GROMACS .gro file of N, CA and C in nm:
model
  372
    1GLN      N    1  17.065   4.679  16.310
    1GLN     CA    2  17.119   4.611  16.193
    1GLN      C    3  17.076   4.681  16.065
    2VAL      N    4  17.164   4.679  15.969
    2VAL     CA    5  17.134   4.730  15.835
    2VAL      C    6  17.162   4.617  15.737
    3GLN      N    7  17.066   4.588  15.654
    3GLN     CA    8  17.085   4.487  15.550
    3GLN      C    9  17.107   4.559  15.417
    4LEU      N   10  17.206   4.513  15.344
    4LEU     CA   11  17.242   4.575  15.216
    4LEU      C   12  17.237   4.471  15.105
    5VAL      N   13  17.175   4.507  14.995
    5VAL     CA   14  17.166   4.416  14.881
    5VAL      C   15  17.206   4.491  14.755
    6GLU      N   16  17.314   4.445  14.692
    6GLU     CA   17  17.362   4.506  14.568
    6GLU      C   18  17.295   4.441  14.447
    7SER      N   19  17.286   4.518  14.341
    7SER     CA   20  17.237   4.467  14.214
    7SER      C   21  17.295   4.553  14.102
    8GLY      N   22  17.280   4.504  13.979
    8GLY     CA   23  17.322   4.583  13.864
    8GLY      C   24  17.451   4.539  13.800
    9GLY      N   25  17.517   4.440  13.858
    9GLY     CA   26  17.640   4.392  13.798
    9GLY      C   27  17.613   4.316  13.669
   10GLY      N   28  17.720   4.285  13.598
   10GLY     CA   29  17.704   4.211  13.474
   10GLY      C   30  17.830   4.216  13.390
   11LEU      N   31  17.814   4.175  13.265
   11LEU     CA   32  17.924   4.173  13.169
   11LEU      C   33  17.909   4.292  13.075
   12VAL      N   34  18.017   4.366  13.057
   12VAL     CA   35  18.013   4.483  12.970
   12VAL      C   36  18.146   4.493  12.897
   13GLN      N   37  18.144   4.550  12.779
   13GLN     CA   38  18.268   4.570  12.704
   13GLN      C   39  18.343   4.691  12.757
   14ALA      N   40  18.471   4.689  12.736
   14ALA     CA   41  18.553   4.803  12.776
   14ALA      C   42  18.498   4.930  12.712
   15GLY      N   43  18.494   5.036  12.792
   15GLY     CA   44  18.438   5.162  12.747
   15GLY      C   45  18.291   5.178  12.778
   16GLY      N   46  18.229   5.071  12.820
   16GLY     CA   47  18.087   5.075  12.851
   16GLY      C   48  18.059   5.125  12.991
   17SER      N   49  17.932   5.120  13.028
   17SER     CA   50  17.886   5.171  13.157
   17SER      C   51  17.796   5.071  13.227
   18LEU      N   52  17.797   5.080  13.357
   18LEU     CA   53  17.705   5.006  13.442
   18LEU      C   54  17.668   5.094  13.560
   19ARG      N   55  17.549   5.072  13.612
   19ARG     CA   56  17.511   5.138  13.736
   19ARG      C   57  17.474   5.031  13.838
   20LEU      N   58  17.547   5.032  13.946
   20LEU     CA   59  17.519   4.941  14.056
   20LEU      C   60  17.425   5.010  14.155
   21SER      N   61  17.339   4.931  14.215
   21SER     CA   62  17.249   4.981  14.318
   21SER      C   63  17.272   4.903  14.446
   22CYS      N   64  17.250   4.969  14.557
   22CYS     CA   65  17.260   4.905  14.687
   22CYS      C   66  17.138   4.948  14.768
   23ALA      N   67  17.049   4.854  14.791
   23ALA     CA   68  16.927   4.881  14.865
   23ALA      C   69  16.949   4.846  15.012
   24ALA      N   70  16.915   4.939  15.098
   24ALA     CA   71  16.934   4.921  15.241
   24ALA      C   72  16.801   4.904  15.312
   25SER      N   73  16.802   4.824  15.415
   25SER     CA   74  16.684   4.809  15.500
   25SER      C   75  16.732   4.786  15.642
   26GLY      N   76  16.640   4.801  15.735
   26GLY     CA   77  16.676   4.781  15.874
   26GLY      C   78  16.684   4.914  15.946
   27ARG      N   79  16.796   4.933  16.014
   27ARG     CA   80  16.815   5.056  16.090
   27ARG      C   81  16.819   5.177  15.999
   28THR      N   82  16.819   5.294  16.062
   28THR     CA   83  16.820   5.419  15.986
   28THR      C   84  16.935   5.423  15.887
   29PHE      N   85  16.901   5.445  15.763
   29PHE     CA   86  16.997   5.451  15.655
   29PHE      C   87  17.039   5.593  15.625
   30THR      N   88  16.951   5.688  15.653
   30THR     CA   89  16.970   5.825  15.609
   30THR      C   90  17.102   5.885  15.655
   31ASN      N   91  17.143   5.856  15.777
   31ASN     CA   92  17.263   5.919  15.830
   31ASN      C   93  17.391   5.840  15.805
   32ALA      N   94  17.379   5.726  15.743
   32ALA     CA   95  17.495   5.639  15.726
   32ALA      C   96  17.587   5.689  15.615
   33VAL      N   97  17.715   5.679  15.640
   33VAL     CA   98  17.813   5.694  15.532
   33VAL      C   99  17.811   5.564  15.453
   34MET      N  100  17.803   5.576  15.322
   34MET     CA  101  17.796   5.458  15.237
   34MET      C  102  17.922   5.448  15.153
   35GLY      N  103  17.975   5.327  15.145
   35GLY     CA  104  18.096   5.306  15.068
   35GLY      C  105  18.080   5.195  14.967
   36TRP      N  106  18.164   5.200  14.866
   36TRP     CA  107  18.175   5.092  14.768
   36TRP      C  108  18.318   5.040  14.769
   37PHE      N  109  18.328   4.909  14.769
   37PHE     CA  110  18.458   4.842  14.764
   37PHE      C  111  18.452   4.737  14.654
   38ARG      N  112  18.567   4.685  14.618
   38ARG     CA  113  18.570   4.578  14.519
   38ARG      C  114  18.683   4.482  14.550
   39ARG      N  115  18.664   4.359  14.503
   39ARG     CA  116  18.769   4.258  14.516
   39ARG      C  117  18.787   4.191  14.382
   40ALA      N  118  18.903   4.212  14.323
   40ALA     CA  119  18.937   4.146  14.198
   40ALA      C  120  18.995   4.008  14.227
   41PRO      N  121  18.989   3.917  14.131
   41PRO     CA  122  19.043   3.782  14.153
   41PRO      C  123  19.189   3.787  14.197
   42GLY      N  124  19.219   3.721  14.306
   42GLY     CA  125  19.355   3.713  14.354
   42GLY      C  126  19.408   3.838  14.421
   43LYS      N  127  19.320   3.935  14.444
   43LYS     CA  128  19.364   4.062  14.504
   43LYS      C  129  19.288   4.091  14.632
   44GLU      N  130  19.343   4.184  14.707
   44GLU     CA  131  19.278   4.227  14.830
   44GLU      C  132  19.156   4.315  14.798
   45ARG      N  133  19.065   4.321  14.893
   45ARG     CA  134  18.953   4.412  14.879
   45ARG      C  135  19.005   4.556  14.872
   46GLU      N  136  18.944   4.634  14.786
   46GLU     CA  137  18.995   4.769  14.755
   46GLU      C  138  18.883   4.871  14.768
   47PHE      N  139  18.916   4.982  14.827
   47PHE     CA  140  18.823   5.094  14.836
   47PHE      C  141  18.797   5.151  14.697
   48VAL      N  142  18.671   5.182  14.668
   48VAL     CA  143  18.635   5.245  14.541
   48VAL      C  144  18.587   5.388  14.564
   49GLY      N  145  18.494   5.406  14.656
   49GLY     CA  146  18.443   5.539  14.682
   49GLY      C  147  18.349   5.538  14.801
   50THR      N  148  18.319   5.657  14.849
   50THR     CA  149  18.229   5.670  14.962
   50THR      C  150  18.159   5.804  14.956
   51CYS      N  151  18.044   5.813  15.022
   51CYS     CA  152  17.973   5.941  15.024
   51CYS      C  153  17.910   5.962  15.161
   52ASN      N  154  17.886   6.091  15.190
   52ASN     CA  155  17.825   6.125  15.318
   52ASN      C  156  17.674   6.103  15.312
   53TRP      N  157  17.604   6.146  15.415
   53TRP     CA  158  17.462   6.115  15.427
   53TRP      C  159  17.378   6.173  15.313
   54SER      N  160  17.420   6.286  15.260
   54SER     CA  161  17.340   6.349  15.154
   54SER      C  162  17.389   6.313  15.015
   55GLY      N  163  17.510   6.257  15.007
   55GLY     CA  164  17.570   6.231  14.878
   55GLY      C  165  17.645   6.349  14.822
   56ALA      N  166  17.644   6.461  14.894
   56ALA     CA  167  17.709   6.582  14.844
   56ALA      C  168  17.860   6.578  14.859
   57ILE      N  169  17.908   6.501  14.953
   57ILE     CA  170  18.052   6.489  14.976
   57ILE      C  171  18.094   6.347  14.943
   58THR      N  172  18.191   6.336  14.856
   58THR     CA  173  18.235   6.204  14.810
   58THR      C  174  18.387   6.195  14.814
   59ARG      N  175  18.431   6.074  14.808
   59ARG     CA  176  18.574   6.046  14.806
   59ARG      C  177  18.593   5.922  14.720
   60TYR      N  178  18.697   5.923  14.635
   60TYR     CA  179  18.715   5.813  14.540
   60TYR      C  180  18.859   5.765  14.535
   61LEU      N  181  18.871   5.641  14.495
   61LEU     CA  182  19.001   5.586  14.459
   61LEU      C  183  19.052   5.664  14.337
   62ASP      N  184  19.180   5.695  14.336
   62ASP     CA  185  19.234   5.777  14.228
   62ASP      C  186  19.206   5.719  14.089
   63SER      N  187  19.215   5.590  14.076
   63SER     CA  188  19.203   5.528  13.944
   63SER      C  189  19.060   5.530  13.889
   64VAL      N  190  18.961   5.566  13.971
   64VAL     CA  191  18.823   5.572  13.923
   64VAL      C  192  18.771   5.715  13.917
   65LYS      N  193  18.848   5.810  13.965
   65LYS     CA  194  18.805   5.949  13.961
   65LYS      C  195  18.776   5.992  13.818
   66GLY      N  196  18.664   6.059  13.801
   66GLY     CA  197  18.625   6.104  13.668
   66GLY      C  198  18.550   5.999  13.588
   67ARG      N  199  18.553   5.876  13.635
   67ARG     CA  200  18.481   5.768  13.565
   67ARG      C  201  18.363   5.715  13.648
   68PHE      N  202  18.382   5.706  13.778
   68PHE     CA  203  18.279   5.654  13.868
   68PHE      C  204  18.220   5.767  13.949
   69SER      N  205  18.093   5.755  13.984
   69SER     CA  206  18.032   5.852  14.073
   69SER      C  207  17.930   5.783  14.162
   70ILE      N  208  17.925   5.829  14.286
   70ILE     CA  209  17.832   5.775  14.385
   70ILE      C  210  17.720   5.875  14.407
   71SER      N  211  17.601   5.824  14.419
   71SER     CA  212  17.486   5.907  14.454
   71SER      C  213  17.395   5.825  14.543
   72ARG      N  214  17.301   5.891  14.605
   72ARG     CA  215  17.210   5.818  14.691
   72ARG      C  216  17.073   5.884  14.689
   73ASP      N  217  16.973   5.803  14.712
   73ASP     CA  218  16.834   5.849  14.723
   73ASP      C  219  16.785   5.798  14.858
   74ASN      N  220  16.788   5.884  14.956
   74ASN     CA  221  16.751   5.841  15.092
   74ASN      C  222  16.603   5.806  15.102
   75ALA      N  223  16.522   5.864  15.017
   75ALA     CA  224  16.379   5.831  15.019
   75ALA      C  225  16.357   5.685  14.977
   76LYS      N  226  16.450   5.635  14.895
   76LYS     CA  227  16.441   5.497  14.849
   76LYS      C  228  16.538   5.406  14.922
   77ASN      N  229  16.611   5.463  15.018
   77ASN     CA  230  16.712   5.385  15.091
   77ASN      C  231  16.808   5.313  14.997
   78THR      N  232  16.853   5.386  14.897
   78THR     CA  233  16.937   5.325  14.795
   78THR      C  234  17.056   5.414  14.764
   79VAL      N  235  17.170   5.353  14.745
   79VAL     CA  236  17.290   5.423  14.701
   79VAL      C  237  17.333   5.360  14.568
   80TYR      N  238  17.389   5.443  14.482
   80TYR     CA  239  17.424   5.401  14.347
   80TYR      C  240  17.572   5.421  14.321
   81LEU      N  241  17.625   5.339  14.234
   81LEU     CA  242  17.760   5.359  14.182
   81LEU      C  243  17.750   5.358  14.031
   82GLN      N  244  17.762   5.475  13.971
   82GLN     CA  245  17.761   5.486  13.827
   82GLN      C  246  17.904   5.469  13.777
   83MET      N  247  17.922   5.373  13.690
   83MET     CA  248  18.057   5.341  13.640
   83MET      C  249  18.059   5.362  13.489
   84ASN      N  250  18.139   5.456  13.445
   84ASN     CA  251  18.154   5.487  13.303
   84ASN      C  252  18.296   5.457  13.257
   85SER      N  253  18.313   5.448  13.127
   85SER     CA  254  18.446   5.423  13.068
   85SER      C  255  18.514   5.305  13.137
   86LEU      N  256  18.441   5.198  13.150
   86LEU     CA  257  18.493   5.082  13.223
   86LEU      C  258  18.612   5.020  13.152
   87LYS      N  259  18.703   4.968  13.232
   87LYS     CA  260  18.824   4.905  13.184
   87LYS      C  261  18.830   4.761  13.234
   88PRO      N  262  18.902   4.676  13.165
   88PRO     CA  263  18.913   4.536  13.212
   88PRO      C  264  18.963   4.527  13.355
   89GLU      N  265  19.047   4.619  13.396
   89GLU     CA  266  19.100   4.616  13.534
   89GLU      C  267  18.995   4.654  13.638
   90ASP      N  268  18.877   4.697  13.594
   90ASP     CA  269  18.767   4.723  13.687
   90ASP      C  270  18.690   4.594  13.720
   91THR      N  271  18.724   4.486  13.654
   91THR     CA  272  18.658   4.358  13.680
   91THR      C  273  18.680   4.316  13.824
   92ALA      N  274  18.570   4.291  13.894
   92ALA     CA  275  18.576   4.257  14.036
   92ALA      C  276  18.436   4.229  14.087
   93VAL      N  277  18.431   4.177  14.208
   93VAL     CA  278  18.304   4.175  14.282
   93VAL      C  279  18.295   4.306  14.358
   94TYR      N  280  18.186   4.375  14.342
   94TYR     CA  281  18.166   4.505  14.405
   94TYR      C  282  18.072   4.491  14.523
   95PHE      N  283  18.113   4.553  14.632
   95PHE     CA  284  18.038   4.547  14.757
   95PHE      C  285  18.000   4.687  14.802
   96CYS      N  286  17.881   4.702  14.857
   96CYS     CA  287  17.851   4.826  14.926
   96CYS      C  288  17.859   4.801  15.076
   97ALA      N  289  17.884   4.908  15.148
   97ALA     CA  290  17.902   4.898  15.291
   97ALA      C  291  17.850   5.025  15.357
   98ALA      N  292  17.817   5.014  15.485
   98ALA     CA  293  17.763   5.127  15.558
   98ALA      C  294  17.833   5.142  15.692
   99ARG      N  295  17.847   5.267  15.732
   99ARG     CA  296  17.900   5.293  15.866
   99ARG      C  297  17.826   5.411  15.925
  100SER      N  298  17.812   5.413  16.057
  100SER     CA  299  17.735   5.518  16.122
  100SER      C  300  17.817   5.641  16.150
  101ASN      N  301  17.948   5.629  16.161
  101ASN     CA  302  18.033   5.745  16.182
  101ASN      C  303  18.036   5.831  16.057
  102SER      N  304  18.052   5.962  16.074
  102SER     CA  305  18.043   6.053  15.961
  102SER      C  306  18.169   6.065  15.878
  103TYR      N  307  18.278   6.008  15.925
  103TYR     CA  308  18.404   6.018  15.850
  103TYR      C  309  18.399   5.931  15.725
  104LEU      N  310  18.439   5.987  15.612
  104LEU     CA  311  18.438   5.914  15.485
  104LEU      C  312  18.563   5.828  15.476
  105SER      N  313  18.560   5.717  15.543
  105SER     CA  314  18.678   5.633  15.553
  105SER      C  315  18.698   5.547  15.430
  106PRO      N  316  18.824   5.531  15.386
  106PRO     CA  317  18.856   5.438  15.278
  106PRO      C  318  18.890   5.297  15.331
  107ARG      N  319  18.886   5.279  15.461
  107ARG     CA  320  18.924   5.152  15.522
  107ARG      C  321  18.804   5.061  15.539
  108ALA      N  322  18.815   4.943  15.486
  108ALA     CA  323  18.705   4.848  15.495
  108ALA      C  324  18.671   4.814  15.640
  109ASP      N  325  18.771   4.810  15.725
  109ASP     CA  326  18.748   4.774  15.866
  109ASP      C  327  18.662   4.877  15.939
  110ASP      N  328  18.649   4.995  15.884
  110ASP     CA  329  18.570   5.100  15.947
  110ASP      C  330  18.421   5.089  15.917
  111TYR      N  331  18.385   4.995  15.830
  111TYR     CA  332  18.244   4.980  15.792
  111TYR      C  333  18.180   4.865  15.869
  112ASP      N  334  18.057   4.888  15.911
  112ASP     CA  335  17.990   4.795  16.001
  112ASP      C  336  17.904   4.693  15.928
  113TYR      N  337  17.851   4.730  15.815
  113TYR     CA  338  17.755   4.645  15.745
  113TYR      C  339  17.797   4.631  15.598
  114TRP      N  340  17.775   4.511  15.546
  114TRP     CA  341  17.819   4.478  15.411
  114TRP      C  342  17.710   4.404  15.334
  115GLY      N  343  17.707   4.429  15.205
  115GLY     CA  344  17.623   4.349  15.118
  115GLY      C  345  17.698   4.224  15.073
  116GLN      N  346  17.631   4.145  14.992
  116GLN     CA  347  17.687   4.017  14.949
  116GLN      C  348  17.774   4.031  14.825
  117GLY      N  349  17.764   4.145  14.758
  117GLY     CA  350  17.847   4.170  14.640
  117GLY      C  351  17.777   4.140  14.510
  118THR      N  352  17.821   4.207  14.405
  118THR     CA  353  17.770   4.183  14.271
  118THR      C  354  17.888   4.182  14.175
  119GLN      N  355  17.888   4.088  14.082
  119GLN     CA  356  18.001   4.069  13.992
  119GLN      C  357  17.994   4.167  13.876
  120VAL      N  358  18.106   4.233  13.851
  120VAL     CA  359  18.121   4.319  13.733
  120VAL      C  360  18.237   4.262  13.652
  121THR      N  361  18.211   4.233  13.526
  121THR     CA  362  18.314   4.181  13.438
  121THR      C  363  18.323   4.270  13.315
  122VAL      N  364  18.442   4.321  13.289
  122VAL     CA  365  18.465   4.409  13.176
  122VAL      C  366  18.555   4.337  13.077
  123SER      N  367  18.502   4.314  12.958
  123SER     CA  368  18.579   4.243  12.855
  123SER      C  369  18.655   4.342  12.768
  124SER      N  370  18.770   4.298  12.720
  124SER     CA  371  18.854   4.387  12.637
  124SER      C  372  18.819   4.374  12.490
   0.00000   0.00000   0.00000
């Protein structure tokens, strides 16, 4: 089992920045592919980005490319989502997720472990 706990959400004005953290515990975290997803009110859960075990290989939703970046510190068992130039349409609950397979999947069903989510609200 892997337990994931997100933090860092909050209220920010459009154009601002937030950094979300996801702390992992339990089974080996180092080799896990880590993903970030979000669910906006009234919408389906949406892929945001994912990274490989080292953080060197990433994949992002087109609408966040150039604004969001994923990194990880395996020594701290933590993965981060740096969000810059935030827009009101980025408002959502953000979730981190982990999977043991090495493929950087954008599909939520491919992830085995999930955090409880953290709310991000971007005001216009």
